[in-house]
Short mmCIF file of C-alpha atoms and ligand atoms in Angstrom, two decimals:
data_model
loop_
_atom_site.label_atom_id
_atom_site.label_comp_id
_atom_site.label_asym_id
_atom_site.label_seq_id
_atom_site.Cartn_x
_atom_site.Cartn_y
_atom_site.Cartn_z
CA UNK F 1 71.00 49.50 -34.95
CA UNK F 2 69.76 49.30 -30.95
CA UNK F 3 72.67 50.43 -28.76
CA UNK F 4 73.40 48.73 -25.88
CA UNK F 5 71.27 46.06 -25.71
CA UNK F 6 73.31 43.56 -24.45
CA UNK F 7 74.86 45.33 -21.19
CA UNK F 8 72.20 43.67 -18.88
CA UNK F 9 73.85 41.21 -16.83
CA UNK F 10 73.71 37.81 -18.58
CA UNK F 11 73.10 34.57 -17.33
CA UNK F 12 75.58 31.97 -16.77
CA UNK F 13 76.62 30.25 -19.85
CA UNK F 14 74.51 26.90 -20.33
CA UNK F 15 75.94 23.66 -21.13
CA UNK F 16 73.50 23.56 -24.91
CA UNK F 17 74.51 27.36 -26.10
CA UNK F 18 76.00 27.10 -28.82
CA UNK F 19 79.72 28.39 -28.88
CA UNK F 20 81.52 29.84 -32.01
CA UNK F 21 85.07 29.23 -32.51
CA UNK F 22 87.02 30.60 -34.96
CA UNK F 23 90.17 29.04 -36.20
CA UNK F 24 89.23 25.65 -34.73
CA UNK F 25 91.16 23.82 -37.26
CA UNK F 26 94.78 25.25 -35.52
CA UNK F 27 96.97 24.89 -32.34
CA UNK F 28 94.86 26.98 -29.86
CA UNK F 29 91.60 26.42 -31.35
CA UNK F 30 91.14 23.42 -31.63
CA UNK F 31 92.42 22.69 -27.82
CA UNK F 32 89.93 25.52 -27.59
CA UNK F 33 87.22 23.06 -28.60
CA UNK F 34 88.50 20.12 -27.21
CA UNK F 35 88.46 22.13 -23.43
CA UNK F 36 84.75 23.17 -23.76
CA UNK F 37 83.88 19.86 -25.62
CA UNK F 38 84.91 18.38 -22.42
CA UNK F 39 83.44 20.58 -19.72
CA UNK F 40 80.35 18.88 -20.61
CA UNK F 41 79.48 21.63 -24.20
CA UNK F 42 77.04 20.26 -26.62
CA UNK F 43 76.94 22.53 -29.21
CA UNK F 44 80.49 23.95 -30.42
CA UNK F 45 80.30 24.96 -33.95
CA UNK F 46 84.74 25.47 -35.40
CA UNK F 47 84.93 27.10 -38.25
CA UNK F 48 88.47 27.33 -40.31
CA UNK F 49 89.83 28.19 -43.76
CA UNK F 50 91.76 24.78 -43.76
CA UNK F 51 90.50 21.91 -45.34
CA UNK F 52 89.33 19.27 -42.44
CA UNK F 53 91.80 16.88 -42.80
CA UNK F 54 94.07 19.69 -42.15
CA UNK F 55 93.20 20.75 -38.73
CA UNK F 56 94.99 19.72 -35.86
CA UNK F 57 92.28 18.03 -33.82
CA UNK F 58 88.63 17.08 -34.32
CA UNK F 59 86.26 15.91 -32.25
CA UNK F 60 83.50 14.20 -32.17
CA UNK F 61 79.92 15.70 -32.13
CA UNK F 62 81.37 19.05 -33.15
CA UNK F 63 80.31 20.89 -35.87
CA UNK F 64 83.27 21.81 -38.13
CA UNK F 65 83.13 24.31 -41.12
CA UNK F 66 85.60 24.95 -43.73
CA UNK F 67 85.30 28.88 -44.20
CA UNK F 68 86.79 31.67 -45.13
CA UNK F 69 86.75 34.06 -42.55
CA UNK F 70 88.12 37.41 -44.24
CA UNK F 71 84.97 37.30 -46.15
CA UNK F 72 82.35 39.01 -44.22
CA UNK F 73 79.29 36.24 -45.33
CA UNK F 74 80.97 33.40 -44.10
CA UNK F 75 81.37 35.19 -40.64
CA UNK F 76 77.70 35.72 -40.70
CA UNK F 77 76.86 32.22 -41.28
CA UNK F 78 79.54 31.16 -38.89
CA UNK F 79 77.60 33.11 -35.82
CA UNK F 80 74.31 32.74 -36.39
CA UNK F 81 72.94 31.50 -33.43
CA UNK F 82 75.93 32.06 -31.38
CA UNK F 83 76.12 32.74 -27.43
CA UNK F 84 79.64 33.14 -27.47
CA UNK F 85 81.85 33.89 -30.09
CA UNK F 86 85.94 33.30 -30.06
CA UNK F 87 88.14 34.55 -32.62
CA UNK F 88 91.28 32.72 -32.78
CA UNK F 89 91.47 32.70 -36.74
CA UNK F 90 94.61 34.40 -38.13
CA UNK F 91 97.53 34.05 -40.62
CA UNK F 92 100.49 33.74 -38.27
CA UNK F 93 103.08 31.95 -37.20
CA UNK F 94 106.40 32.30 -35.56
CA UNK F 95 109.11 35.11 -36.03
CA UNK F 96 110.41 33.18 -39.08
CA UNK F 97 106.40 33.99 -40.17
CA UNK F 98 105.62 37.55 -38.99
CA UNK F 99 109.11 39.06 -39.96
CA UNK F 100 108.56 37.74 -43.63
CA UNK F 101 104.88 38.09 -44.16
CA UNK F 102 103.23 41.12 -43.18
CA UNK F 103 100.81 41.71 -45.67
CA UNK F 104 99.17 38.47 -44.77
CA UNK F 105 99.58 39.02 -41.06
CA UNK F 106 97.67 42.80 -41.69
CA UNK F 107 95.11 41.30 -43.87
CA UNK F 108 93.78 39.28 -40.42
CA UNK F 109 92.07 42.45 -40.15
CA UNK F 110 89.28 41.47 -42.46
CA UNK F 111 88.77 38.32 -40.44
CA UNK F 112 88.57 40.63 -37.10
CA UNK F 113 86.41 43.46 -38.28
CA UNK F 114 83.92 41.11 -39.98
CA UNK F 115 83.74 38.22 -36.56
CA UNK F 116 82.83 41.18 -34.44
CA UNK F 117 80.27 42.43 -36.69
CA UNK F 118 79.04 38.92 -37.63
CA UNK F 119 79.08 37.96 -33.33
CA UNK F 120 77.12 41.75 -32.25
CA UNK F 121 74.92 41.20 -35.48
CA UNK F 122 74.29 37.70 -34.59
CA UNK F 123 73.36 38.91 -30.64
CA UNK F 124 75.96 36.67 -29.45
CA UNK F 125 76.28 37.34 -25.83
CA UNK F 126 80.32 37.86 -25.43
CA UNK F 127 82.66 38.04 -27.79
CA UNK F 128 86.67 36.96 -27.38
CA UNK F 129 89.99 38.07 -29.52
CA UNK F 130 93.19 36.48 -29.12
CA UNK F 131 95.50 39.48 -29.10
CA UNK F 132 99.00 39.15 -28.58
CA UNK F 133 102.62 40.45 -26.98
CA UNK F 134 103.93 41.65 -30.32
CA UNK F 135 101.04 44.24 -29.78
CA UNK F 136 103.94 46.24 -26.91
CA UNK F 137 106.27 48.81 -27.66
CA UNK F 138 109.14 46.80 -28.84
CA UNK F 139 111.36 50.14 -28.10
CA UNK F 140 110.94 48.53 -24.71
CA UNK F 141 112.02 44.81 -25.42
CA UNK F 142 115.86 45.80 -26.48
CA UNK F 143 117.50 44.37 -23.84
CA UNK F 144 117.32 40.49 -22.95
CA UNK F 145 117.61 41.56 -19.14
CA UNK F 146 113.94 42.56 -19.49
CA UNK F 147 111.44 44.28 -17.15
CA UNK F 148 108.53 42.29 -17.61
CA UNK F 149 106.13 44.17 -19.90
CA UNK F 150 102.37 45.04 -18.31
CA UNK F 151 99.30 45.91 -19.99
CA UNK F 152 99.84 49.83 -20.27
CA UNK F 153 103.09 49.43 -22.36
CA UNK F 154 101.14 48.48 -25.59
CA UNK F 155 101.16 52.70 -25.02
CA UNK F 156 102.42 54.95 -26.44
CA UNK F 157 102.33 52.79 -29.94
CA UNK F 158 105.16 51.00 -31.63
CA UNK F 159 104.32 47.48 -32.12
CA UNK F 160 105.90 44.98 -34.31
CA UNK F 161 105.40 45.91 -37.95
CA UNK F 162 102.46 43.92 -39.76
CA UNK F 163 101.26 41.48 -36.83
CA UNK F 164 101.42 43.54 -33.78
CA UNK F 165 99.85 46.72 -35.29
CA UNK F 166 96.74 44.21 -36.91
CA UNK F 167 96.50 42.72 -33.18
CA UNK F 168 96.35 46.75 -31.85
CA UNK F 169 93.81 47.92 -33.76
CA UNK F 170 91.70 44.70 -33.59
CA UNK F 171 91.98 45.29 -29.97
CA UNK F 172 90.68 48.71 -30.34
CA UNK F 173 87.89 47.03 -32.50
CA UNK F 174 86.80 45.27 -29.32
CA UNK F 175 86.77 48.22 -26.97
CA UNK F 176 84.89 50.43 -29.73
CA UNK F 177 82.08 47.36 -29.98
CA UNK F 178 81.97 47.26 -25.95
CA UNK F 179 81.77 51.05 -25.48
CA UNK F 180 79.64 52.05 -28.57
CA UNK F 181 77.59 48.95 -28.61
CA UNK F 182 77.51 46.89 -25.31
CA UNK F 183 78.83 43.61 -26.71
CA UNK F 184 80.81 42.36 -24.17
CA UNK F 185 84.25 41.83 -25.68
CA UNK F 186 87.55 40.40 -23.91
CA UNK F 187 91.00 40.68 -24.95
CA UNK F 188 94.10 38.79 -24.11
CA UNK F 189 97.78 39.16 -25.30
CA UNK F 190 99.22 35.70 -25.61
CA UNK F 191 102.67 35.64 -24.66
CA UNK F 192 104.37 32.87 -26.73
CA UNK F 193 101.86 29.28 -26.39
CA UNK F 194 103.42 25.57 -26.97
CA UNK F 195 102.60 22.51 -26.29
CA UNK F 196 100.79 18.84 -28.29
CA UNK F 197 98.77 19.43 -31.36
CA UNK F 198 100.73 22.44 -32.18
CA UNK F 199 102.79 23.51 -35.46
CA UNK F 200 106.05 21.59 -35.05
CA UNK F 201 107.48 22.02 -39.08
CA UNK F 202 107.26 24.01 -41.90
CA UNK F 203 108.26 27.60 -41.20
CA UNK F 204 105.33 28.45 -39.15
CA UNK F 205 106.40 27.16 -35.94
CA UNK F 206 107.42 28.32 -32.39
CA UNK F 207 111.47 28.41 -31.00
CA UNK F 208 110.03 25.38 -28.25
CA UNK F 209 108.07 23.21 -30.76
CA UNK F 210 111.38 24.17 -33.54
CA UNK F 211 114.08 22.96 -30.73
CA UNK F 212 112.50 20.02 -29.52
CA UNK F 213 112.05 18.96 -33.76
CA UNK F 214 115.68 19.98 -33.88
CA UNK F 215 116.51 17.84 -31.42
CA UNK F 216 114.80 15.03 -32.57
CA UNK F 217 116.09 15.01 -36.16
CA UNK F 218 120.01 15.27 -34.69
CA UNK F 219 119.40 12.17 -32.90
CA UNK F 220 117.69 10.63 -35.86
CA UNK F 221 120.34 11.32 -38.15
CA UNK F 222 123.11 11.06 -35.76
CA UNK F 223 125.18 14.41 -36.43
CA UNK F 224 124.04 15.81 -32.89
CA UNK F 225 124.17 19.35 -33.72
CA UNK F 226 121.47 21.82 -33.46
CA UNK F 227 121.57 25.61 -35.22
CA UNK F 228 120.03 28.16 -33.22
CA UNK F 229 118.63 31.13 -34.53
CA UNK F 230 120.11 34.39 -33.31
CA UNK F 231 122.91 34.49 -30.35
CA UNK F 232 120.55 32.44 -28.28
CA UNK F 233 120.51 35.10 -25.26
CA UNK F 234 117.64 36.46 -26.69
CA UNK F 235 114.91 35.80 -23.85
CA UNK F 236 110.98 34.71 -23.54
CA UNK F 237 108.44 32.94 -21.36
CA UNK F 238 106.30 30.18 -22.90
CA UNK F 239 102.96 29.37 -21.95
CA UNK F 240 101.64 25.82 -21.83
CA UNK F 241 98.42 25.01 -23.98
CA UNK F 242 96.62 24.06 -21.21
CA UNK F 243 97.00 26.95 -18.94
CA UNK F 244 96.00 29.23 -22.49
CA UNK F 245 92.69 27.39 -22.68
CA UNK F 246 91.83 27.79 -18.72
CA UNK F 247 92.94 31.32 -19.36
CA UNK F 248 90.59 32.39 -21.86
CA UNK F 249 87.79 30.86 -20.22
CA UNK F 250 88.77 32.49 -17.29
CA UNK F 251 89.11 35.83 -18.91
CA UNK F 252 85.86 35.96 -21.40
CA UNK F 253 83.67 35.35 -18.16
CA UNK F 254 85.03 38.13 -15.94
CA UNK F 255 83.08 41.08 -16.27
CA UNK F 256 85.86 43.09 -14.76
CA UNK F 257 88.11 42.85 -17.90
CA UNK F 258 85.82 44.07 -20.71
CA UNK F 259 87.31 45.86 -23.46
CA UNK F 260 90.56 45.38 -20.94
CA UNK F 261 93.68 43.94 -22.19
CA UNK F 262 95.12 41.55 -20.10
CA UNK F 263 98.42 39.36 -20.61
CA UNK F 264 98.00 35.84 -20.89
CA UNK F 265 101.45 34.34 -20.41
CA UNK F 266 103.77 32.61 -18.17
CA UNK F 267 106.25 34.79 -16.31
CA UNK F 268 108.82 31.83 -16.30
CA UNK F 269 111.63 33.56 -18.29
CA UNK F 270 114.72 31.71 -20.48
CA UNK F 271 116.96 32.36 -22.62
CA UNK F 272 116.51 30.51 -25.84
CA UNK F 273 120.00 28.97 -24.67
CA UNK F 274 118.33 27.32 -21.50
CA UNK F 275 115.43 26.50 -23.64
CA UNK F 276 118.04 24.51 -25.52
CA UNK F 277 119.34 22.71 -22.28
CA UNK F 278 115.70 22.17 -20.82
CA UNK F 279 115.43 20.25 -24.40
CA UNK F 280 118.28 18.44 -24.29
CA UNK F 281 117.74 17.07 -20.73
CA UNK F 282 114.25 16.13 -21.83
CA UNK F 283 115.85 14.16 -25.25
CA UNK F 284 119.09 12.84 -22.98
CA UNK F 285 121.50 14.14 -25.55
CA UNK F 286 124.14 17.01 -25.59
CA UNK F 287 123.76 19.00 -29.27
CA UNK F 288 126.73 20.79 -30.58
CA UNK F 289 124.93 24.09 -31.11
CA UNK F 290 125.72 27.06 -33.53
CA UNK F 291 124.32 30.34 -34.13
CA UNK F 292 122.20 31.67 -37.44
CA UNK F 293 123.04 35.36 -36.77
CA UNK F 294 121.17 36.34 -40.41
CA UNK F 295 118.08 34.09 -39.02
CA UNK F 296 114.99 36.31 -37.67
CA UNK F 297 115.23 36.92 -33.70
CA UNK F 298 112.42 39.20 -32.95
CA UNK F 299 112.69 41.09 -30.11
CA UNK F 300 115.88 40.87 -27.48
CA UNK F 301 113.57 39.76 -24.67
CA UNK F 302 109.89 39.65 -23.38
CA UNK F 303 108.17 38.35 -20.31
CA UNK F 304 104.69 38.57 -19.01
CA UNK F 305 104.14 40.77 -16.19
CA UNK F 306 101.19 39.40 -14.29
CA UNK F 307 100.16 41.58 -11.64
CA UNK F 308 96.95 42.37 -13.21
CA UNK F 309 96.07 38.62 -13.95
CA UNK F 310 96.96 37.66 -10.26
CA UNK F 311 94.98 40.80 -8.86
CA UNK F 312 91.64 40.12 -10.98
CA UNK F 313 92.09 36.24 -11.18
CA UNK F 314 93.63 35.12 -8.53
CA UNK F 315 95.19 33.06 -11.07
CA UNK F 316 98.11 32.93 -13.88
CA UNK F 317 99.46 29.85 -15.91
CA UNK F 318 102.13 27.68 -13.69
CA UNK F 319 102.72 25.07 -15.89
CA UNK F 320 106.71 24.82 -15.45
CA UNK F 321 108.49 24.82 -18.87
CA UNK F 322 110.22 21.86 -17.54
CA UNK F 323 106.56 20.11 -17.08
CA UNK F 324 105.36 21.01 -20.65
CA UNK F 325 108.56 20.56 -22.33
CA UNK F 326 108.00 16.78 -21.41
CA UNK F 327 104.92 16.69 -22.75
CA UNK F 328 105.50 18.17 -26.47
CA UNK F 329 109.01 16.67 -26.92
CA UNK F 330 107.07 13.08 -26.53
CA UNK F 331 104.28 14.54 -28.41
CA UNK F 332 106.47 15.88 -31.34
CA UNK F 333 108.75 12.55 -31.31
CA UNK F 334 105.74 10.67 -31.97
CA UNK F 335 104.48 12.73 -34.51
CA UNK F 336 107.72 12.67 -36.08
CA UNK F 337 108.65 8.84 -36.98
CA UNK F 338 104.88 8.78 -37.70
CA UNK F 339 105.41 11.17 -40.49
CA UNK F 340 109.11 9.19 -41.53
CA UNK F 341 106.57 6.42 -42.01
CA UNK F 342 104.58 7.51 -44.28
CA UNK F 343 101.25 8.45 -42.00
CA UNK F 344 99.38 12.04 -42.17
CA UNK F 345 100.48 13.85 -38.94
CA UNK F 346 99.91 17.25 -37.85
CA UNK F 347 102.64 20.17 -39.08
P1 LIG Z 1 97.37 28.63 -35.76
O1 LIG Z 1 98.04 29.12 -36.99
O2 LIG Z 1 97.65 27.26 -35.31
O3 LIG Z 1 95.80 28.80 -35.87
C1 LIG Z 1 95.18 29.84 -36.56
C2 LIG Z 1 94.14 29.22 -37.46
O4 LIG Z 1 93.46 30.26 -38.16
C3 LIG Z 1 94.75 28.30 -38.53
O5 LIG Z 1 94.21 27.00 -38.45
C4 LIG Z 1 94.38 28.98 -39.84
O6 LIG Z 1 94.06 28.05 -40.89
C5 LIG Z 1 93.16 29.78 -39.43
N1 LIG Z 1 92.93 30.87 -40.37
C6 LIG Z 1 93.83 31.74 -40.90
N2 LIG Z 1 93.23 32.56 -41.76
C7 LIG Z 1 91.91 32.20 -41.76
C8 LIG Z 1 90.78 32.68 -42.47
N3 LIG Z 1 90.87 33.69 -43.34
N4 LIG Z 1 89.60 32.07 -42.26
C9 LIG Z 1 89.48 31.03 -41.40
N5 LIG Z 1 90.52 30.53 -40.70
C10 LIG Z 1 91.72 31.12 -40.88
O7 LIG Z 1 97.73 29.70 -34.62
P2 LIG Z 1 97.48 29.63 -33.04
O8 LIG Z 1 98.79 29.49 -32.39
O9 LIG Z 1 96.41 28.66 -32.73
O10 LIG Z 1 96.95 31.11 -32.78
C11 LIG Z 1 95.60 31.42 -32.47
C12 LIG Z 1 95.46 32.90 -32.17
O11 LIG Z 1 96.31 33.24 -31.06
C13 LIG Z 1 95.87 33.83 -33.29
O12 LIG Z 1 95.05 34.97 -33.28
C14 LIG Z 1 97.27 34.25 -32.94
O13 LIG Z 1 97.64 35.49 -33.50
C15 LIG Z 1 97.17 34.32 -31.43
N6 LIG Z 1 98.48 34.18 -30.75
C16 LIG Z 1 99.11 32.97 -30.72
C17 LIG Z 1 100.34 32.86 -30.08
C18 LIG Z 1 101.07 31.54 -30.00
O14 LIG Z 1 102.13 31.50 -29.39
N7 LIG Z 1 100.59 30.46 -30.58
C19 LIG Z 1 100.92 33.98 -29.47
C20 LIG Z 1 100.26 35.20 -29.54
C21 LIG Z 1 99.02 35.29 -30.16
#
C-alpha cells in the first residue's frame, strides 16, 4: 500500500463531498447529520445497524444505510467515495450500560479497526473517532472534589474496564493510521453529551436525560419522589448537543490536533444532587429523593479540563446546564405523553 499519500495539505472541504457518518441512526450522529445537512452539505451518506425507523432523526435528502458496521464489507461499502469519514458507531450507553456490558462495549473494536481501514482504503481525506473520558485513569477520579482531568492523564493506563480500554486502543488506532499512513485522523474524548433526540429510557440512558424522565413520571403519577443512583455527591460536567457537534467540526479541521486527543466537554461541574435541583427548578416541583447505593455510580467525579481546547481553539462548549436543561426537559416531556399515547417516539 502507498504510504503517505494523503499528508499534502488538502483543500477546504466542499459543500458536494460526500461525508460518511457512522452511527447516524443515534443521539450524536444523527445531530451530526442534521449540523452538516444544514451548513449547506449535499451529500451525507449515515450508515447504522438500527433499523430506520429506529434512528433518532432523519433527514431529508440524506442517504441512510442500515449496516452492520463490525463487519469489515459493510464498512467498505459505507466509505466508498468518502471525503470525510466520522465514526460515531458504538454499543454504549450510560454507566447502567458500560458497568454491565463489557463484552459488547470491547467488541466496538471491530467497528473501529474496520472504519479506519474502510476510510484510508477508500482515500477519504480525514478521518474522525469519538473517543471518550472513560478512556482516563480512573485511579485519578476517586474523589468528587476533582482536579479536572487533561489530555495526558489517559497515561499511564487504567481506564474503565470494557469501554474505556476499547476507546484507548481505538485511539491508538488513529495515531498508528496518521503516523504510519498519513490519513489525517482526529480524536476527541466526549465528556458526558445530553440534550433533544437523545436516549431518554430503557437502560441506555444518561444521569441528565434519566432525571429529567424521573421527574416527569413523579409528576405524572403524582408520588413526587425521585431515586437517585449512588449518594448523589458523585460529580460530572455535561455537554450540550449542540456545542458536541460545533466541536467536532471544529476539531476534525484543525490540522494542529492530528492523532491528538483532545477533551470535548463542558467544564461546568455538579454534583448529581444539583443536577437534581437544576431539574426540579426546570419541572417546578420539589421530589422527595432517595439513594440506590447498590445502583452503578461510575467514577466519584470527572470534569473536563480545557486548557488545550481554549489554547488551540480559542473555543470550548458554554452552553450553561441551566440553558440545555430547558431544552431536553421540554424535549423529553413531549416525547413522553407522546409515547403514553400510543405514538412511536424516540428511546
Ligand atoms: P448512541 O448509542 O445514541 O449512538 C451510537 C449508534 O451506533 C447507535 O445508533 C447504534 O445503533 C450504532 N451502532 C452500534 N453498533 C453498531 C454497529 N455494529 N454497526 C452500526 N451501527 C452501530 O450513542 P451516542 O451518545 O450518539 O454516542 C456516539 C459516540 O460518542 C460513541 O462512540 C460513544 O462511545 C461516544 N461517546 C458518547 C458520550 C455521550 O455522552 N453520549 C460520551 C462519551 C463518548
Amino acid at each position: 500500500m502507498e504510504k503517505n499519500r494523503l499528508i499534502e495539505k488538502d483543500p477546504k472541504p466542499r459543500k458536494d463531498d460526500l461525508i460518511v457518518i457512522g452511527g447516524a441512526g443515534g443521539f450524536i450522529g444523527g445531530a451530526l447529520v442534521r449540523y452538516f445537512h444544514d451548513k449547506g452539505f449535499t451529500r451525507i451518506r449515515g450508515a447504522d445497524k438500527k433499523p430506520l425507523p429506529e434512528w433518532y432523526q432523519r433527514v431529508p435528502g440524506v442517504e441512510c444505510l442500515t449496516m452492520d458496521l463490525s463487519e469489515e464489507a459493510n464498512c467498505k461499502r459505507v466509505c466508498e467515495g468518502a471525503v470525510e469519514v466520522y465514526n460515531l458507531a458504538a454499543d454504549m450507553g450510560g454507566m447502567g450500560f458500560i458497568e454491565r456490558f463489557r463484552v459488547e462495549c470491547l467488541r466496538s473494536i471491530l467497528i473501529n479497526t474496520h472504519m479506519i481501514e474502510s476510510a484510508y482504503r477508500a482515500g477519504a481525506r480525514r478521518y474522525f473517532f469519538s473517543s471518550s473520558a472513560c478512556a482516563y485513569n480512573t485511579q485519578l477520579q476517586q474523589d468528587s472534589k476533582v482536579t479536572a482531568l487533561k489530555e495526558s492523564d489517559a497515561y499511564p493506563a487504567m481506564a474503565e474496564r470494557g469501554y474505556g480500554w476499547e476507546k484507548l486502543v481505538s485511539e491508538m488506532f488513529c495515531q498508528e493510521y496518521w503516523a504510519e499512513r498519513g490519513l489525517k485522523a482526529t480524536i476527541a474524548r466526549f465528556h458526558n453529551v445530553y440534550g433533544p433526540w437523545g436516549t431518554w429510557d430503557g437502560g441506555r440512558e444518561k444521569a441528565p436525560a434519566a432525571i429529567c424522565r424521573k421527574a416527569i413520571q413523579a409528576i405524572d403519577s403524582g408520588d413526587h419522589s425521585i431515586s437517585i443512583w449512588g449518594d448523589g455527591h458523585q460529580t460530572r460536567s455535561f455537554m450540550y448537543i449542540d456545542d458536541c457537534t460545533k466541536g467536532i467540526d471544529r476539531i476534525m479541521h484543525c490540522d494542529k490536533l492530528l492523532a491528538t486527543p483532545i477533551n470535548l466537554g463542558s467544564s461546568e461541574l455538579v454534583s448529581i444532587n444539583d443536577l437534581v435541583s437544576k431539574v426540579e427548578k426546570v419541572a417546578g416541583i420539589k421530589l422527595k429523593r432517595s439513594y440506590d447505593l447498590t445502583a452503578p455510580r461510575g467514577v466519584a467525579g470527572r470534569n473536563s479540563d480545557n486548557t488545550f481546547i481554549k489554547q488551540v481553539l480559542g473555543w470550548e462548549p458554554s452552553t450553561t446546564l441551566d440553558h440545555g436543561l430547558r431544552e431536553t426537559y421540554a424535549w423529553i416531556k413531549e416525547q413522553y405523553h407522546s409515547r403514553k399515547k400510543g405514538k412511536r417516539v424516540v428511546e
